[in-house]
mmCIF file of C-alpha atoms and ligand atoms in Angstrom:
data_model
loop_
_atom_site.group_PDB
_atom_site.id
_atom_site.type_symbol
_atom_site.label_atom_id
_atom_site.label_comp_id
_atom_site.label_asym_id
_atom_site.label_seq_id
_atom_site.Cartn_x
_atom_site.Cartn_y
_atom_site.Cartn_z
ATOM 1 C CA MET A 1 0.000 0.000 0.000
ATOM 2 C CA GLN A 2 1.184 3.494 -0.805
ATOM 3 C CA ILE A 3 -0.200 6.629 0.853
ATOM 4 C CA ALA A 4 0.951 10.010 -0.473
ATOM 5 C CA ILE A 5 0.610 13.158 1.645
ATOM 6 C CA ASP A 6 1.395 16.534 0.120
ATOM 7 C CA GLY A 7 0.847 20.140 1.100
ATOM 8 C CA PRO A 8 2.613 23.385 1.958
ATOM 9 C CA ALA A 9 5.086 23.987 4.796
ATOM 10 C CA ALA A 10 3.811 23.375 8.335
ATOM 11 C CA ALA A 11 0.423 22.064 7.203
ATOM 12 C CA GLY A 12 0.673 19.074 9.581
ATOM 13 C CA LYS A 13 1.917 16.486 7.061
ATOM 14 C CA THR A 14 4.470 14.941 9.411
ATOM 15 C CA SER A 15 2.059 14.507 12.338
ATOM 16 C CA LEU A 16 -0.584 13.015 10.064
ATOM 17 C CA GLY A 17 1.914 10.845 8.185
ATOM 18 C CA ARG A 18 3.392 9.377 11.349
ATOM 19 C CA ALA A 19 -0.073 8.616 12.743
ATOM 20 C CA LEU A 20 -1.199 6.889 9.519
ATOM 21 C CA ALA A 21 2.041 4.904 9.294
ATOM 22 C CA ASP A 22 1.577 3.696 12.914
ATOM 23 C CA HIS A 23 -2.069 2.863 12.353
ATOM 24 C CA PHE A 24 -1.605 0.900 9.117
ATOM 25 C CA GLY A 25 1.840 -0.553 9.931
ATOM 26 C CA CYS A 26 3.680 1.212 7.088
ATOM 27 C CA LEU A 27 7.109 2.730 6.764
ATOM 28 C CA PHE A 28 6.990 6.537 7.150
ATOM 29 C CA VAL A 29 9.192 8.656 4.874
ATOM 30 C CA GLU A 30 9.572 12.442 5.219
ATOM 31 C CA THR A 31 11.025 13.562 1.914
ATOM 32 C CA GLY A 32 11.587 17.161 3.080
ATOM 33 C CA LYS A 33 14.422 15.862 5.267
ATOM 34 C CA MET A 34 16.245 14.728 2.139
ATOM 35 C CA TYR A 35 16.085 18.220 0.595
ATOM 36 C CA ARG A 36 17.206 19.660 3.921
ATOM 37 C CA ALA A 37 20.183 17.278 4.122
ATOM 38 C CA VAL A 38 21.262 18.182 0.567
ATOM 39 C CA ALA A 39 20.949 21.885 1.483
ATOM 40 C CA LEU A 40 23.124 21.321 4.559
ATOM 41 C CA GLY A 41 25.745 19.561 2.423
ATOM 42 C CA LEU A 42 25.829 22.404 -0.102
ATOM 43 C CA THR A 43 26.090 25.057 2.636
ATOM 44 C CA ARG A 44 29.081 23.110 4.005
ATOM 45 C CA GLY A 45 30.713 23.450 0.591
ATOM 46 C CA ILE A 46 30.291 19.813 -0.490
ATOM 47 C CA SER A 47 29.544 19.576 -4.215
ATOM 48 C CA LEU A 48 26.299 17.935 -5.298
ATOM 49 C CA ASP A 49 28.176 15.035 -6.923
ATOM 50 C CA GLU A 50 29.857 14.227 -3.626
ATOM 51 C CA ILE A 51 26.698 14.341 -1.533
ATOM 52 C CA GLU A 52 25.312 10.971 -0.484
ATOM 53 C CA ILE A 53 22.023 10.833 1.428
ATOM 54 C CA THR A 54 20.945 7.693 3.285
ATOM 55 C CA LEU A 55 18.206 6.897 5.803
ATOM 56 C CA ASP A 56 17.856 4.225 8.443
ATOM 57 C CA GLU A 57 14.691 2.336 9.397
ATOM 58 C CA ASN A 58 13.994 4.829 12.234
ATOM 59 C CA GLY A 59 13.893 7.766 9.830
ATOM 60 C CA ARG A 60 17.331 9.132 10.874
ATOM 61 C CA ILE A 61 19.053 10.765 7.936
ATOM 62 C CA PHE A 62 22.740 10.681 7.077
ATOM 63 C CA LEU A 63 24.831 13.070 4.981
ATOM 64 C CA ASN A 64 27.917 11.215 3.751
ATOM 65 C CA GLY A 65 27.619 8.879 6.729
ATOM 66 C CA GLU A 66 27.069 11.570 9.419
ATOM 67 C CA ASP A 67 23.747 11.559 11.281
ATOM 68 C CA VAL A 68 22.461 15.100 10.582
ATOM 69 C CA THR A 69 18.813 14.532 11.626
ATOM 70 C CA ASP A 70 18.958 17.052 14.476
ATOM 71 C CA LEU A 71 20.566 19.809 12.400
ATOM 72 C CA LEU A 72 17.894 20.116 9.741
ATOM 73 C CA HIS A 73 14.925 21.934 11.286
ATOM 74 C CA THR A 74 16.168 25.497 11.615
ATOM 75 C CA PRO A 75 14.882 28.676 9.891
ATOM 76 C CA GLU A 76 18.120 28.707 7.809
ATOM 77 C CA MET A 77 17.559 25.156 6.549
ATOM 78 C CA ASP A 78 13.836 25.905 5.924
ATOM 79 C CA GLN A 79 14.851 28.532 3.378
ATOM 80 C CA ALA A 80 17.992 26.804 2.029
ATOM 81 C CA SER A 81 16.099 23.546 1.377
ATOM 82 C CA SER A 82 13.351 25.317 -0.541
ATOM 83 C CA ARG A 83 16.000 26.980 -2.753
ATOM 84 C CA VAL A 84 17.806 23.681 -3.338
ATOM 85 C CA ALA A 85 14.465 22.052 -4.189
ATOM 86 C CA THR A 86 14.174 24.248 -7.308
ATOM 87 C CA LEU A 87 17.247 22.544 -8.867
ATOM 88 C CA PRO A 88 16.214 19.841 -11.398
ATOM 89 C CA GLU A 89 19.334 17.690 -10.773
ATOM 90 C CA VAL A 90 18.610 17.598 -7.018
ATOM 91 C CA ARG A 91 14.975 16.627 -7.594
ATOM 92 C CA GLU A 92 15.937 13.922 -10.074
ATOM 93 C CA ARG A 93 18.283 12.241 -7.610
ATOM 94 C CA LEU A 94 15.948 12.497 -4.629
ATOM 95 C CA VAL A 95 12.883 11.309 -6.558
ATOM 96 C CA ALA A 96 14.882 8.232 -7.660
ATOM 97 C CA LEU A 97 15.894 7.556 -4.037
ATOM 98 C CA GLN A 98 12.286 7.994 -2.840
ATOM 99 C CA ARG A 99 10.964 5.569 -5.464
ATOM 100 C CA ARG A 100 13.611 2.996 -4.518
ATOM 101 C CA ILE A 101 12.576 3.192 -0.863
ATOM 102 C CA ALA A 102 8.854 2.943 -1.699
ATOM 103 C CA ALA A 103 9.355 -0.035 -4.028
ATOM 104 C CA GLY A 104 10.172 -2.436 -1.232
ATOM 105 C CA HIS A 105 7.614 -1.348 1.389
ATOM 106 C CA ASP A 106 4.094 -0.419 2.342
ATOM 107 C CA VAL A 107 4.715 3.251 2.772
ATOM 108 C CA VAL A 108 3.326 6.587 3.889
ATOM 109 C CA MET A 109 5.397 9.238 2.139
ATOM 110 C CA GLU A 110 5.032 12.983 2.654
ATOM 111 C CA GLY A 111 6.326 15.974 0.722
ATOM 112 C CA ARG A 112 5.285 18.341 -2.049
ATOM 113 C CA ASP A 113 5.246 16.153 -5.192
ATOM 114 C CA ILE A 114 4.531 12.653 -3.884
ATOM 115 C CA GLY A 115 1.068 12.230 -5.402
ATOM 116 C CA THR A 116 1.974 14.071 -8.617
ATOM 117 C CA VAL A 117 5.507 12.844 -9.416
ATOM 118 C CA VAL A 118 7.074 10.367 -6.993
ATOM 119 C CA LEU A 119 4.175 7.910 -6.537
ATOM 120 C CA PRO A 120 1.573 8.814 -9.182
ATOM 121 C CA ASN A 121 -0.130 5.417 -8.655
ATOM 122 C CA ALA A 122 -0.410 5.725 -4.868
ATOM 123 C CA ASP A 123 -3.513 4.030 -3.423
ATOM 124 C CA VAL A 124 -4.502 7.135 -1.462
ATOM 125 C CA LYS A 125 -3.446 10.741 -2.022
ATOM 126 C CA ILE A 126 -4.095 13.389 0.593
ATOM 127 C CA PHE A 127 -3.376 17.102 0.156
ATOM 128 C CA LEU A 128 -3.348 19.088 3.414
ATOM 129 C CA GLN A 129 -4.173 22.771 3.356
ATOM 130 C CA ALA A 130 -4.186 25.500 5.997
ATOM 131 C CA SER A 131 -3.856 29.278 5.923
ATOM 132 C CA PRO A 132 -0.330 30.759 6.234
ATOM 133 C CA GLN A 133 -1.380 32.395 9.533
ATOM 134 C CA GLU A 134 -2.492 29.090 11.051
ATOM 135 C CA ARG A 135 0.650 27.363 9.812
ATOM 136 C CA ALA A 136 2.843 30.102 11.320
ATOM 137 C CA ARG A 137 1.061 29.621 14.671
ATOM 138 C CA ARG A 138 1.633 25.854 14.514
ATOM 139 C CA ARG A 139 5.300 26.272 13.623
ATOM 140 C CA MET A 140 5.721 28.531 16.678
ATOM 141 C CA GLN A 141 4.317 25.794 18.910
ATOM 142 C CA GLU A 142 6.872 23.318 17.503
ATOM 143 C CA ARG A 143 9.961 25.507 17.822
ATOM 144 C CA ASP A 144 11.038 27.789 20.676
ATOM 145 C CA GLY A 145 11.941 31.455 20.323
ATOM 146 C CA LEU A 146 10.305 32.252 16.976
ATOM 147 C CA ASP A 147 8.802 35.633 16.105
ATOM 148 C CA TYR A 148 5.284 35.391 14.618
ATOM 149 C CA GLU A 149 5.699 38.003 11.840
ATOM 150 C CA GLU A 150 9.068 36.580 10.748
ATOM 151 C CA THR A 151 7.724 33.023 10.772
ATOM 152 C CA LEU A 152 4.698 34.081 8.733
ATOM 153 C CA GLN A 153 6.860 35.880 6.153
ATOM 154 C CA GLU A 154 9.171 32.840 5.882
ATOM 155 C CA ILE A 155 6.216 30.541 5.295
ATOM 156 C CA ILE A 156 4.837 32.884 2.616
ATOM 157 C CA ALA A 157 8.274 33.023 0.907
ATOM 158 C CA ARG A 158 8.560 29.222 0.955
ATOM 159 C CA ASP A 159 5.009 28.798 -0.389
ATOM 160 C CA ALA A 160 5.845 31.142 -3.274
ATOM 161 C CA ARG A 161 9.042 29.247 -4.133
ATOM 162 C CA ASP A 162 7.365 25.819 -3.813
ATOM 163 C CA SER A 163 4.402 26.794 -6.005
ATOM 164 C CA THR A 164 6.204 28.695 -8.748
ATOM 165 C CA ARG A 165 9.272 26.536 -9.390
ATOM 166 C CA LYS A 166 9.499 25.113 -12.903
ATOM 167 C CA VAL A 167 10.057 21.475 -11.900
ATOM 168 C CA SER A 168 7.333 19.768 -9.852
ATOM 169 C CA PRO A 169 5.615 22.829 -8.412
ATOM 170 C CA LEU A 170 3.423 22.236 -5.376
ATOM 171 C CA ASN A 171 -0.024 21.218 -6.650
ATOM 172 C CA PRO A 172 -2.625 18.721 -5.534
ATOM 173 C CA ALA A 173 -2.793 15.660 -7.812
ATOM 174 C CA PRO A 174 -6.123 15.586 -9.711
ATOM 175 C CA ASP A 175 -7.162 12.517 -7.692
ATOM 176 C CA ALA A 176 -6.002 13.848 -4.293
ATOM 177 C CA ILE A 177 -8.443 14.315 -1.442
ATOM 178 C CA ILE A 178 -8.023 17.836 -0.105
ATOM 179 C CA ILE A 179 -8.325 18.304 3.651
ATOM 180 C CA ASP A 180 -8.526 21.855 4.950
ATOM 181 C CA THR A 181 -7.138 21.745 8.479
ATOM 182 C CA ASP A 182 -7.696 25.370 9.569
ATOM 183 C CA GLN A 183 -10.729 24.637 11.723
ATOM 184 C CA LYS A 184 -9.747 21.087 12.707
ATOM 185 C CA SER A 185 -7.709 19.569 15.507
ATOM 186 C CA LEU A 186 -4.960 17.112 14.651
ATOM 187 C CA THR A 187 -7.064 14.302 16.148
ATOM 188 C CA GLU A 188 -9.949 15.170 13.807
ATOM 189 C CA VAL A 189 -7.642 15.276 10.769
ATOM 190 C CA ILE A 190 -6.105 11.907 11.676
ATOM 191 C CA SER A 191 -9.461 10.217 12.156
ATOM 192 C CA GLU A 192 -10.814 11.686 8.875
ATOM 193 C CA ALA A 193 -7.722 10.444 7.023
ATOM 194 C CA ILE A 194 -7.903 6.943 8.595
ATOM 195 C CA ASP A 195 -11.534 6.685 7.423
ATOM 196 C CA LEU A 196 -10.534 7.818 3.920
ATOM 197 C CA VAL A 197 -7.768 5.237 3.689
ATOM 198 C CA LYS A 198 -10.072 2.445 4.933
ATOM 199 C CA GLU A 199 -12.748 3.434 2.428
ATOM 200 C CA ARG A 200 -10.221 3.490 -0.423
ATOM 201 C CA LEU A 201 -8.836 0.077 0.595
ATOM 202 C CA ARG A 202 -12.373 -1.390 0.677
ATOM 203 C CA LYS A 203 -12.919 -0.141 -2.886
ATOM 204 C CA VAL A 204 -9.595 -1.593 -4.051
ATOM 205 C CA ASP A 205 -10.506 -4.976 -2.445
ATOM 206 C CA ALA A 206 -14.001 -4.926 -3.959
ATOM 207 C CA SER A 207 -12.711 -4.246 -7.467
ATOM 208 C CA ALA A 208 -10.068 -6.996 -7.091
ATOM 209 C CA GLU A 209 -12.827 -9.472 -6.111
ATOM 210 C CA GLY A 210 -14.923 -8.343 -9.091
ATOM 211 C CA ARG A 211 -12.058 -9.205 -11.389
ATOM 212 C CA MET A 212 -11.656 -12.768 -10.048
HETATM 213 O O1 C5P B 301 8.661 19.339 4.245
HETATM 214 P P1 C5P B 301 9.822 20.202 4.604
HETATM 215 O O2 C5P B 301 9.423 21.552 5.107
HETATM 216 O O3 C5P B 301 10.784 19.547 5.541
HETATM 217 O O4 C5P B 301 10.597 20.422 3.222
HETATM 218 C C1 C5P B 301 11.694 21.293 3.107
HETATM 219 C C2 C5P B 301 11.695 21.897 1.709
HETATM 220 O O5 C5P B 301 11.983 20.876 0.766
HETATM 221 C C3 C5P B 301 10.354 22.490 1.268
HETATM 222 O O6 C5P B 301 10.262 23.885 1.523
HETATM 223 C C4 C5P B 301 10.279 22.211 -0.212
HETATM 224 O O7 C5P B 301 10.789 23.302 -0.932
HETATM 225 C C5 C5P B 301 11.211 21.042 -0.411
HETATM 226 N N1 C5P B 301 10.518 19.787 -0.716
HETATM 227 C C6 C5P B 301 10.188 19.542 -2.027
HETATM 228 N N2 C5P B 301 9.625 18.344 -2.377
HETATM 229 C C7 C5P B 301 9.378 17.415 -1.451
HETATM 230 C C8 C5P B 301 9.683 17.657 -0.092
HETATM 231 C C9 C5P B 301 10.238 18.878 0.242
HETATM 232 O O8 C5P B 301 10.387 20.393 -2.891
HETATM 233 N N3 C5P B 301 8.856 16.235 -1.831
#
C-alpha cells in the first residue's frame, strides 16, 4: 500500500503521516528531510556530486555517513532547502531515491510532489491545506523562540518558491483528497484520514474481487 501526503510547509503532514504509518503498519518517509540534508551539504561546501544521502529504518538521515537529523529543522535550513528544491538535478536524484525506498515497502510518504511525481499510482493521495497564519502559529508551537511576523513571512516566501518553481511545483494531484485543516484539531484530521484510507482500501478490495 502506498499513501501520499502533500501540502505546503507546516500544514501538519508529518504529524498526520506518522499517525497513519503507525495505524496501518507502514514505513513513514519524510522527503523534506532529504532536501534539507542536501541543502546542509551544499552550505558546508560539499559539491552535489559528492553528496550521499541515506536513511535508516527509524527515519534518521545521514549526509555522507554523518547523522544530521537534528541539524535540519532550523529557519536557515527551511529557506535553504526550498531553494535547493528548485534545482532539477537535485529533484531527479531524490525522486529516484524515494521511489527505490517505496518499491520495497508499504509506505506513507510525505512531501510536495509525492502524489503528482514520486508515486503517481499511490492508493490514497491526501493534500493538506491551511492558511499561512495558522501554519505560522503551529510552527511557533513546535519551535522555541520564533517571532510570529518573521515566521509568517518565511512561510509565505517558501510557499511562493514551492508553487512557482518550474520542476514539480506544489499542486494537488487531480485525484487527491483535499483536507482543509484550519478549523480542525490534529485528532480530527487523523481520524478523517484513517476513514478515507479504509474506504479506499475497501474499494480496491471490492474491485479486485470483481475481477476474479
Ligand atoms: O517538508 P519540509 O518543510 O521539511 O521540506 C523542506 C523543503 O523541501 C520544502 O520547503 C520544499 O521546498 C522542499 N521539498 C520539495 N519536495 C518534497 C519535499 C520537500 O520540494 N517532496
